[in-house]
Amino acid sequence: MAKPDEIHTISLSFTDFPEDVQLCILSFLTPSDISNFACTSKRFVSLCRDDPRLWFSMCNRKWGSKTQINKWGSGKISYKLLYNTLLEYENLIGFWRRSGAESDSPLIFFEWGPFHIAGSRVKPSRTGTYEVIKLPFLWMGITSKGEIVNYLDPVGKVELSENVMNLDDLGVVESELVPVNVNFVGRTHVVVEENGTAFGYSCNSPQNRGFKKVSSSGNMKEEEYEDLCVSPGSLPDRLMSDIYQYFANKTSPGGNGSARRQRRRERERQGRRKWEPENYVKIVNCSPTPARPLQGLWKGFRDETTLEFFLVSYDDIGGIACRRLVELCKPLSANAPVFWTLNTTFIESPLSSEEENIYESRMHIQPLAEADDLCEILPSADKRVILCMLCMNSSYDLVIPDLAGSPVNPRQAEGRIWQYENGTFGFGFLRDNHIIDLRCIAQNGWILEAADIS
């Protein structure tokens, strides 16, 4: 037996491990880390750059539990391309709200499909229940040739089958789906535009996501130049320098009527457009947290038949604001929040007798279809167990100063927020005799109480 001072530690370098072990270790790294590692040895250049096993392991480790990696592009595309594509698509997952236009369904929900990203419109049902309607809206994927394709479903009735992302393979006519571009402007803003309207964007260029580069010499054909004429506000940041370079090098607009022809073609193209551009802003904090229990997307009844969506957020000055989602999508909306308060100190249960009377003297707004069932499910007198309460004094004098001196200010009222033991909450004002109870729209990435629209 060797003595303690005779035991030697055996050191192994990375090259001593079997190749399968090396690939497993490398799959934990980011592409930039792998690029740096490939520079350390000629032997690792081909392993890190071209070996499909490495890039498959990286894709599978990061997204394997959410989508079927080997079905993207019918399994015929490089996993390196797939990794870069999914890395960009990953930021889409979650809820987005439409911005700058009124809409009865401003909420979009993106989720992983087996071989694509699926976007769905989410809106309240009109059945007198808490059910929400989820309609197919947008499909994003890759063809077997590595082409990025995005199809918009205006009607919301098309379902993808098998692992195909070609319009001809879907078994639908062209009028049912609209090829579109999803332009990323930062990480919290996307623009959905019909294909061919955004600076020559083509879905068939995965290397540069289809954006046509403008020649630095300023030499551009008239057909290419007309692609620059799009509505303002939909220009991705990465094209700004190219557009500037083009106009900086252009010496003269010409006097042969090219501008008039270009404007005529633009009007004709606008007339052929099937889909107007839509802007969407990501809802970053769409779920409550222990520190922010009221935060997120909620649904509740304004009356016994009208279900509405609410967005509750904590602002930068420490306040809590609740707004109707349909009002947030309006351009420069002057509508005040449903409630806003600077007080964030909760009073733990049990409540005082005065506060219990305030709560018990109010009726809960609930759908007629569920009123009888709720009485059977919740046998207690209050039908809910209060965990804590928040006193609020919603004042919008800073938002609407002309009401500050008014003797009767409808936007300044005292109220209460009751948080229930099950994680939901309700709110009401002392001037009213009712409480609006809210439920979560989604939980753990799943839409709750989605209606069956088949």
Coordinates of C-alpha atoms in Angstrom, one line a residue:
M1 CA 0.0 0.0 0.0
A2 CA 1.3 3.4 -1.0
K3 CA 2.1 5.8 1.8
P4 CA 0.1 9.2 1.8
D5 CA 3.2 11.1 0.6
E6 CA 3.6 8.7 -2.3
I7 CA 0.1 9.2 -3.8
H8 CA 0.2 11.4 -6.9
T9 CA -2.7 13.3 -8.5
I10 CA -3.3 12.4 -12.1
S11 CA -4.1 15.5 -14.2
L12 CA -6.0 15.3 -17.4
S13 CA -6.3 17.9 -20.1
F14 CA -9.4 18.5 -22.3
T15 CA -7.8 16.6 -25.2
D16 CA -7.5 13.5 -23.0
F17 CA -11.3 13.1 -22.8
P18 CA -13.2 11.1 -25.4
E19 CA -14.8 13.2 -28.2
D20 CA -18.3 12.5 -26.9
V21 CA -17.4 13.9 -23.5
Q22 CA -15.8 16.9 -25.2
L23 CA -18.9 17.6 -27.2
C24 CA -21.0 17.3 -24.0
I25 CA -18.8 19.9 -22.2
L26 CA -18.8 22.3 -25.2
S27 CA -22.6 22.2 -25.4
F28 CA -22.8 24.2 -22.2
L29 CA -20.9 27.1 -23.9
T30 CA -22.3 30.0 -25.9
P31 CA -21.4 30.5 -29.6
S32 CA -18.9 33.3 -28.7
D33 CA -17.2 31.0 -26.1
I34 CA -17.0 28.2 -28.7
S35 CA -15.5 30.6 -31.2
N36 CA -12.8 31.6 -28.7
F37 CA -12.2 28.0 -27.9
A38 CA -11.8 27.0 -31.5
C39 CA -8.9 29.5 -31.8
T40 CA -6.9 27.5 -29.2
S41 CA -6.1 24.6 -31.5
K42 CA -6.4 23.6 -35.2
R43 CA -7.9 20.3 -34.1
F44 CA -10.9 22.1 -32.6
V45 CA -11.7 24.3 -35.5
S46 CA -13.7 21.8 -37.5
L47 CA -15.2 20.3 -34.3
C48 CA -16.6 23.7 -33.2
R49 CA -17.4 25.1 -36.6
D50 CA -19.0 22.3 -38.6
D51 CA -19.6 19.3 -36.4
P52 CA -23.4 18.8 -36.4
R53 CA -23.3 16.8 -33.2
L54 CA -22.1 19.9 -31.2
W55 CA -24.7 22.3 -32.6
F56 CA -27.5 19.7 -32.1
S57 CA -26.4 19.2 -28.5
M58 CA -26.5 23.0 -28.0
C59 CA -29.9 23.3 -29.5
N60 CA -31.3 20.3 -27.7
R61 CA -29.9 21.4 -24.3
K62 CA -31.4 24.9 -24.6
W63 CA -34.7 24.2 -26.3
G64 CA -35.1 20.4 -26.4
S65 CA -37.8 20.4 -23.7
K66 CA -39.8 23.0 -25.5
T67 CA -39.7 22.0 -29.2
Q68 CA -38.6 19.0 -31.4
I69 CA -35.2 20.1 -32.6
N70 CA -34.9 17.4 -35.3
K71 CA -38.2 18.4 -36.9
W72 CA -37.2 22.0 -37.7
G73 CA -36.6 22.4 -41.4
S74 CA -37.7 18.8 -41.8
G75 CA -34.4 17.8 -40.2
K76 CA -32.5 18.8 -43.3
I77 CA -31.0 22.1 -42.2
S78 CA -27.7 22.7 -40.3
Y79 CA -28.1 22.9 -36.6
K80 CA -25.8 25.9 -36.5
L81 CA -28.3 27.8 -38.5
L82 CA -31.1 26.5 -36.3
Y83 CA -29.3 27.6 -33.2
N84 CA -28.9 31.2 -34.4
T85 CA -32.6 31.2 -35.6
L86 CA -34.0 29.9 -32.3
L87 CA -31.8 32.2 -30.3
E88 CA -33.6 35.1 -32.1
Y89 CA -37.0 33.6 -31.9
E90 CA -36.6 32.8 -28.1
N91 CA -37.3 36.5 -27.2
L92 CA -40.7 36.2 -28.9
I93 CA -42.0 33.7 -26.4
G94 CA -44.6 35.3 -24.1
F95 CA -47.2 38.0 -24.3
W96 CA -47.2 41.1 -26.6
R97 CA -49.7 43.9 -26.9
R98 CA -50.6 45.8 -30.0
S99 CA -49.5 49.4 -30.0
G100 CA -50.7 52.5 -31.8
A101 CA -54.1 51.3 -33.0
E102 CA -57.5 50.4 -31.5
S103 CA -58.2 46.7 -31.5
D104 CA -60.7 44.4 -29.8
S105 CA -58.0 41.8 -29.5
P106 CA -54.7 43.6 -28.8
L107 CA -53.1 40.6 -27.0
I108 CA -50.7 38.2 -28.8
F109 CA -49.3 35.1 -27.2
F110 CA -46.2 33.4 -28.8
E111 CA -45.3 29.8 -27.8
W112 CA -43.1 27.0 -29.0
G113 CA -44.6 24.5 -31.5
P114 CA -43.1 21.2 -32.5
F115 CA -41.3 22.7 -35.5
H116 CA -42.3 26.4 -35.5
I117 CA -43.1 29.4 -33.3
A118 CA -46.9 29.9 -33.0
G119 CA -48.5 33.2 -32.3
S120 CA -52.1 33.4 -31.3
R121 CA -54.6 36.2 -30.6
V122 CA -56.0 36.0 -27.1
K123 CA -59.2 37.8 -26.3
P124 CA -62.1 37.5 -23.8
S125 CA -64.9 35.2 -24.7
R126 CA -68.4 36.6 -24.9
T127 CA -70.1 33.6 -23.4
G128 CA -70.5 35.0 -19.9
T129 CA -67.7 32.9 -18.4
Y130 CA -64.0 33.3 -17.6
E131 CA -63.0 31.4 -20.7
V132 CA -60.6 33.2 -23.2
I133 CA -60.5 32.6 -26.9
K134 CA -57.1 31.6 -28.5
L135 CA -57.0 32.0 -32.3
P136 CA -54.1 31.1 -34.6
F137 CA -52.5 34.2 -35.9
L138 CA -48.9 33.7 -37.0
W139 CA -46.6 30.8 -37.9
M140 CA -42.8 31.3 -37.9
G141 CA -40.4 28.5 -39.1
I142 CA -37.8 27.3 -41.5
T143 CA -38.2 25.3 -44.7
S144 CA -36.0 22.3 -45.6
K145 CA -33.9 24.6 -47.7
G146 CA -33.1 26.8 -44.7
E147 CA -35.4 29.6 -45.8
I148 CA -37.0 31.7 -43.0
V149 CA -40.8 31.8 -43.6
N150 CA -43.5 33.6 -41.6
Y151 CA -47.2 33.1 -42.5
L152 CA -50.0 35.2 -41.0
D153 CA -53.5 33.7 -40.6
P154 CA -56.0 36.5 -40.7
V155 CA -59.0 34.2 -40.3
G156 CA -57.5 32.1 -37.5
K157 CA -58.6 28.7 -38.8
V158 CA -55.5 27.1 -40.4
E159 CA -53.7 24.3 -38.6
L160 CA -50.2 23.1 -39.5
S161 CA -49.8 19.4 -40.1
E162 CA -46.6 17.3 -40.2
N163 CA -43.3 19.1 -40.3
V164 CA -43.7 21.4 -43.3
M165 CA -43.5 25.1 -43.6
N166 CA -44.1 25.6 -47.3
L167 CA -47.3 27.3 -48.3
D168 CA -47.9 24.8 -51.1
D169 CA -47.5 21.9 -48.6
L170 CA -50.0 23.2 -46.1
G171 CA -52.9 22.3 -48.4
V172 CA -54.4 25.9 -48.3
V173 CA -54.9 28.4 -51.0
E174 CA -52.8 31.6 -51.1
S175 CA -55.7 33.8 -49.9
E176 CA -55.9 32.0 -46.6
L177 CA -52.4 32.8 -45.5
V178 CA -50.3 35.9 -46.0
P179 CA -46.5 35.8 -46.1
V180 CA -45.3 38.4 -43.7
N181 CA -42.0 39.7 -42.2
V182 CA -41.5 40.0 -38.5
N183 CA -39.0 42.8 -38.0
F184 CA -37.3 43.0 -34.6
V185 CA -36.7 46.5 -33.4
G186 CA -34.8 46.0 -30.2
R187 CA -35.9 43.2 -27.8
T188 CA -39.3 44.6 -26.9
H189 CA -40.8 45.8 -30.2
V190 CA -41.7 43.9 -33.3
V191 CA -43.3 45.0 -36.6
V192 CA -45.5 42.5 -38.6
E193 CA -45.6 43.6 -42.2
E194 CA -46.7 41.9 -45.4
N195 CA -43.8 40.4 -47.3
G196 CA -42.2 42.7 -49.9
T197 CA -43.1 46.0 -48.2
A198 CA -40.2 46.5 -45.8
F199 CA -37.0 47.5 -47.7
G200 CA -36.9 44.5 -50.0
Y201 CA -37.2 42.1 -47.1
S202 CA -37.4 38.5 -48.4
C203 CA -38.2 35.5 -46.3
N204 CA -35.8 33.5 -48.4
S205 CA -32.5 34.9 -47.0
P206 CA -31.6 33.2 -43.7
Q207 CA -28.1 34.5 -43.7
N208 CA -29.1 38.1 -43.2
R209 CA -32.7 37.5 -42.3
G210 CA -33.7 38.7 -45.7
F211 CA -32.8 42.4 -45.5
K212 CA -31.5 43.7 -48.8
K213 CA -28.3 45.7 -48.4
V214 CA -28.1 49.1 -50.1
S215 CA -25.0 49.7 -52.2
S216 CA -22.5 52.1 -50.6
S217 CA -21.8 53.6 -54.0
G218 CA -25.4 54.9 -54.3
N219 CA -26.1 53.0 -57.5
M220 CA -29.5 51.5 -57.1
K221 CA -32.1 50.6 -59.7
E222 CA -35.4 52.3 -59.6
E223 CA -37.2 49.1 -58.7
E224 CA -34.9 48.8 -55.7
Y225 CA -35.3 52.4 -54.7
E226 CA -39.1 52.1 -54.5
D227 CA -38.6 49.5 -51.8
L228 CA -37.4 52.3 -49.6
C229 CA -40.8 54.0 -49.6
V230 CA -42.5 52.5 -46.6
S231 CA -44.4 53.9 -43.7
P232 CA -42.2 55.6 -41.1
G233 CA -41.7 53.8 -37.8
S234 CA -41.2 50.3 -39.2
L235 CA -37.5 50.7 -40.1
P236 CA -35.2 48.3 -38.2
D237 CA -32.2 50.1 -36.6
R238 CA -29.6 47.9 -38.4
L239 CA -30.6 49.4 -41.8
M240 CA -30.3 53.0 -40.8
S241 CA -26.7 53.3 -41.8
D242 CA -27.3 51.7 -45.2
I243 CA -30.2 54.0 -46.0
Y244 CA -28.2 57.0 -44.9
Q245 CA -25.3 56.0 -47.0
Y246 CA -27.6 55.6 -50.1
F247 CA -29.1 59.1 -49.8
A248 CA -25.7 60.6 -48.9
N249 CA -24.3 59.3 -52.2
K250 CA -27.2 60.1 -54.4
T251 CA -26.4 63.3 -56.4
S252 CA -29.7 64.1 -58.1
P253 CA -33.2 62.8 -58.1
G254 CA -33.4 63.2 -61.9
G255 CA -35.8 65.2 -63.9
N256 CA -37.4 62.5 -66.0
G257 CA -40.5 61.9 -63.9
S258 CA -39.0 59.0 -62.0
A259 CA -40.4 60.4 -58.7
R260 CA -44.0 60.4 -60.1
R261 CA -43.6 56.9 -61.4
Q262 CA -42.3 55.7 -58.1
R263 CA -45.2 57.3 -56.2
R264 CA -47.7 55.8 -58.6
R265 CA -46.2 52.3 -58.1
E266 CA -46.2 52.8 -54.4
R267 CA -50.0 53.6 -54.5
E268 CA -50.6 50.6 -56.6
R269 CA -48.7 48.4 -54.2
Q270 CA -50.6 49.8 -51.3
G271 CA -53.8 48.8 -53.1
R272 CA -52.6 45.2 -53.5
R273 CA -51.6 44.9 -49.8
K274 CA -53.5 42.3 -47.9
W275 CA -52.2 43.2 -44.5
E276 CA -51.4 46.6 -42.9
P277 CA -48.3 46.8 -40.7
E278 CA -48.9 46.2 -37.0
N279 CA -46.6 47.1 -34.1
Y280 CA -46.4 45.0 -30.9
V281 CA -44.7 45.7 -27.6
K282 CA -43.6 42.9 -25.3
I283 CA -45.3 42.6 -21.9
V284 CA -42.1 41.9 -19.9
N285 CA -43.7 41.4 -16.4
C286 CA -46.8 39.4 -17.2
S287 CA -46.9 37.2 -14.0
P288 CA -47.0 38.0 -10.3
T289 CA -43.9 37.5 -8.0
P290 CA -43.6 37.3 -4.2
A291 CA -42.3 40.9 -4.2
R292 CA -44.9 42.1 -6.6
P293 CA -48.1 40.0 -6.0
L294 CA -50.4 42.2 -8.1
Q295 CA -48.2 42.4 -11.1
G296 CA -49.2 40.7 -14.4
L297 CA -52.0 40.1 -16.8
W298 CA -55.5 39.5 -15.3
K299 CA -59.0 39.0 -16.4
G300 CA -62.2 40.1 -14.7
F301 CA -65.8 41.1 -15.3
R302 CA -66.8 44.8 -15.7
D303 CA -70.4 43.7 -15.3
E304 CA -72.2 40.4 -15.3
T305 CA -71.6 39.7 -19.0
T306 CA -68.5 41.6 -20.1
L307 CA -65.1 40.0 -19.5
E308 CA -62.1 42.3 -19.8
F309 CA -58.3 42.0 -19.7
F310 CA -56.3 44.1 -17.2
L311 CA -52.5 44.8 -16.9
V312 CA -51.2 45.6 -13.5
S313 CA -47.7 47.1 -13.3
Y314 CA -45.4 48.6 -10.7
D315 CA -44.0 51.9 -11.9
D316 CA -40.7 53.6 -11.4
I317 CA -41.9 55.9 -8.5
G318 CA -43.1 53.0 -6.4
G319 CA -46.8 53.0 -7.4
I320 CA -49.1 50.3 -8.7
A321 CA -51.2 51.0 -11.8
C322 CA -54.0 48.9 -13.3
R323 CA -55.1 49.5 -16.9
R324 CA -57.5 47.9 -19.3
L325 CA -55.6 46.3 -22.1
V326 CA -57.8 47.6 -24.8
E327 CA -57.0 51.2 -23.7
L328 CA -53.3 50.6 -23.7
C329 CA -53.2 49.9 -27.5
K330 CA -54.8 53.3 -28.4
P331 CA -52.4 55.9 -29.7
L332 CA -51.5 58.5 -27.1
S333 CA -54.4 57.4 -24.9
A334 CA -55.6 59.9 -22.3
N335 CA -57.6 57.3 -20.4
A336 CA -56.6 57.1 -16.8
P337 CA -55.8 53.8 -15.1
V338 CA -58.6 51.8 -13.5
F339 CA -56.7 52.4 -10.3
W340 CA -53.4 53.8 -9.3
T341 CA -51.9 54.1 -5.8
L342 CA -48.6 54.9 -4.2
N343 CA -49.4 52.9 -1.1
T344 CA -47.9 49.4 -1.3
T345 CA -48.1 48.5 2.3
F346 CA -50.4 45.5 2.9
I347 CA -52.3 44.9 6.1
E348 CA -52.2 41.3 7.1
S349 CA -55.3 39.3 8.0
P350 CA -57.3 39.3 10.4
L351 CA -58.8 42.6 9.5
S352 CA -60.5 45.1 11.8
S353 CA -64.3 44.9 12.2
E354 CA -64.6 48.1 10.2
E355 CA -62.6 46.7 7.3
E356 CA -64.5 43.4 7.4
N357 CA -67.7 45.4 7.2
I358 CA -66.4 47.3 4.1
Y359 CA -65.6 44.0 2.4
E360 CA -68.7 42.1 3.4
S361 CA -71.1 44.9 2.4
R362 CA -70.1 44.7 -1.2
M363 CA -71.2 42.2 -3.8
H364 CA -68.7 40.4 -6.1
I365 CA -69.1 40.9 -9.8
Q366 CA -69.2 37.4 -11.3
P367 CA -70.6 35.9 -14.5
L368 CA -74.2 34.8 -14.4
A369 CA -73.2 31.4 -15.8
E370 CA -71.0 30.7 -12.8
A371 CA -72.9 32.4 -10.0
D372 CA -74.8 29.2 -8.9
D373 CA -71.7 27.0 -9.3
L374 CA -69.6 29.3 -7.3
C375 CA -71.9 29.1 -4.4
E376 CA -71.6 25.4 -4.4
I377 CA -67.8 25.3 -4.8
L378 CA -67.1 28.0 -2.1
P379 CA -69.4 27.4 0.9
S380 CA -68.0 30.1 3.1
A381 CA -70.0 33.3 3.5
D382 CA -67.3 35.4 1.8
K383 CA -66.6 32.7 -0.7
R384 CA -62.9 33.8 -0.6
V385 CA -60.2 33.7 2.1
I386 CA -58.5 37.1 2.5
L387 CA -54.8 36.9 3.0
C388 CA -54.1 40.7 3.2
M389 CA -55.5 44.1 2.2
L390 CA -54.1 47.3 0.7
C391 CA -55.7 50.7 1.2
M392 CA -55.5 52.8 -1.9
N393 CA -56.2 56.4 -2.7
S394 CA -56.3 56.6 -6.5
S395 CA -55.5 60.2 -7.5
Y396 CA -54.8 61.3 -11.1
D397 CA -54.3 65.0 -10.4
L398 CA -50.8 64.7 -11.8
V399 CA -52.1 63.2 -14.9
I400 CA -55.1 65.4 -15.4
P401 CA -54.3 68.7 -13.7
D402 CA -57.6 70.4 -14.9
L403 CA -59.5 68.2 -12.5
A404 CA -57.3 69.1 -9.5
G405 CA -59.5 72.1 -8.5
S406 CA -62.8 70.4 -9.2
P407 CA -65.0 69.8 -6.1
V408 CA -66.0 66.5 -7.6
N409 CA -63.1 64.6 -9.0
P410 CA -64.2 61.2 -10.4
R411 CA -60.6 60.2 -10.8
Q412 CA -59.8 60.6 -7.2
A413 CA -61.3 57.9 -4.9
E414 CA -60.5 55.8 -1.9
G415 CA -60.6 52.1 -2.3
R416 CA -59.3 48.7 -1.2
I417 CA -57.4 45.9 -2.8
W418 CA -58.0 42.5 -1.2
Q419 CA -55.4 39.7 -1.9
Y420 CA -56.8 36.2 -1.6
E421 CA -55.2 33.1 -0.3
N422 CA -55.2 31.5 -3.7
G423 CA -53.0 34.2 -5.2
T424 CA -55.7 36.2 -6.9
F425 CA -57.1 39.6 -5.8
G426 CA -60.1 41.9 -6.1
F427 CA -60.4 45.6 -5.8
G428 CA -63.2 48.1 -5.2
F429 CA -63.8 51.8 -4.4
L430 CA -65.7 53.0 -1.3
R431 CA -68.1 55.0 -3.5
D432 CA -69.2 51.7 -5.2
N433 CA -71.1 48.7 -3.8
H434 CA -69.2 46.0 -5.7
I435 CA -65.8 44.3 -6.0
I436 CA -64.1 43.3 -9.2
D437 CA -62.3 40.0 -8.7
L438 CA -59.4 39.2 -11.1
R439 CA -57.9 35.9 -12.2
C440 CA -54.7 35.1 -14.0
I441 CA -54.8 34.8 -17.8
A442 CA -51.9 32.4 -18.0
Q443 CA -49.7 30.4 -15.6
N444 CA -46.3 28.8 -16.3
G445 CA -46.5 29.6 -20.0
W446 CA -50.0 28.1 -20.5
I447 CA -53.3 29.9 -21.2
L448 CA -55.8 29.2 -18.5
E449 CA -59.4 28.4 -19.2
A450 CA -58.9 28.6 -23.0
A451 CA -62.2 28.1 -24.8
D452 CA -62.7 25.2 -27.3
I453 CA -63.4 26.9 -30.6
S454 CA -63.6 23.7 -32.7

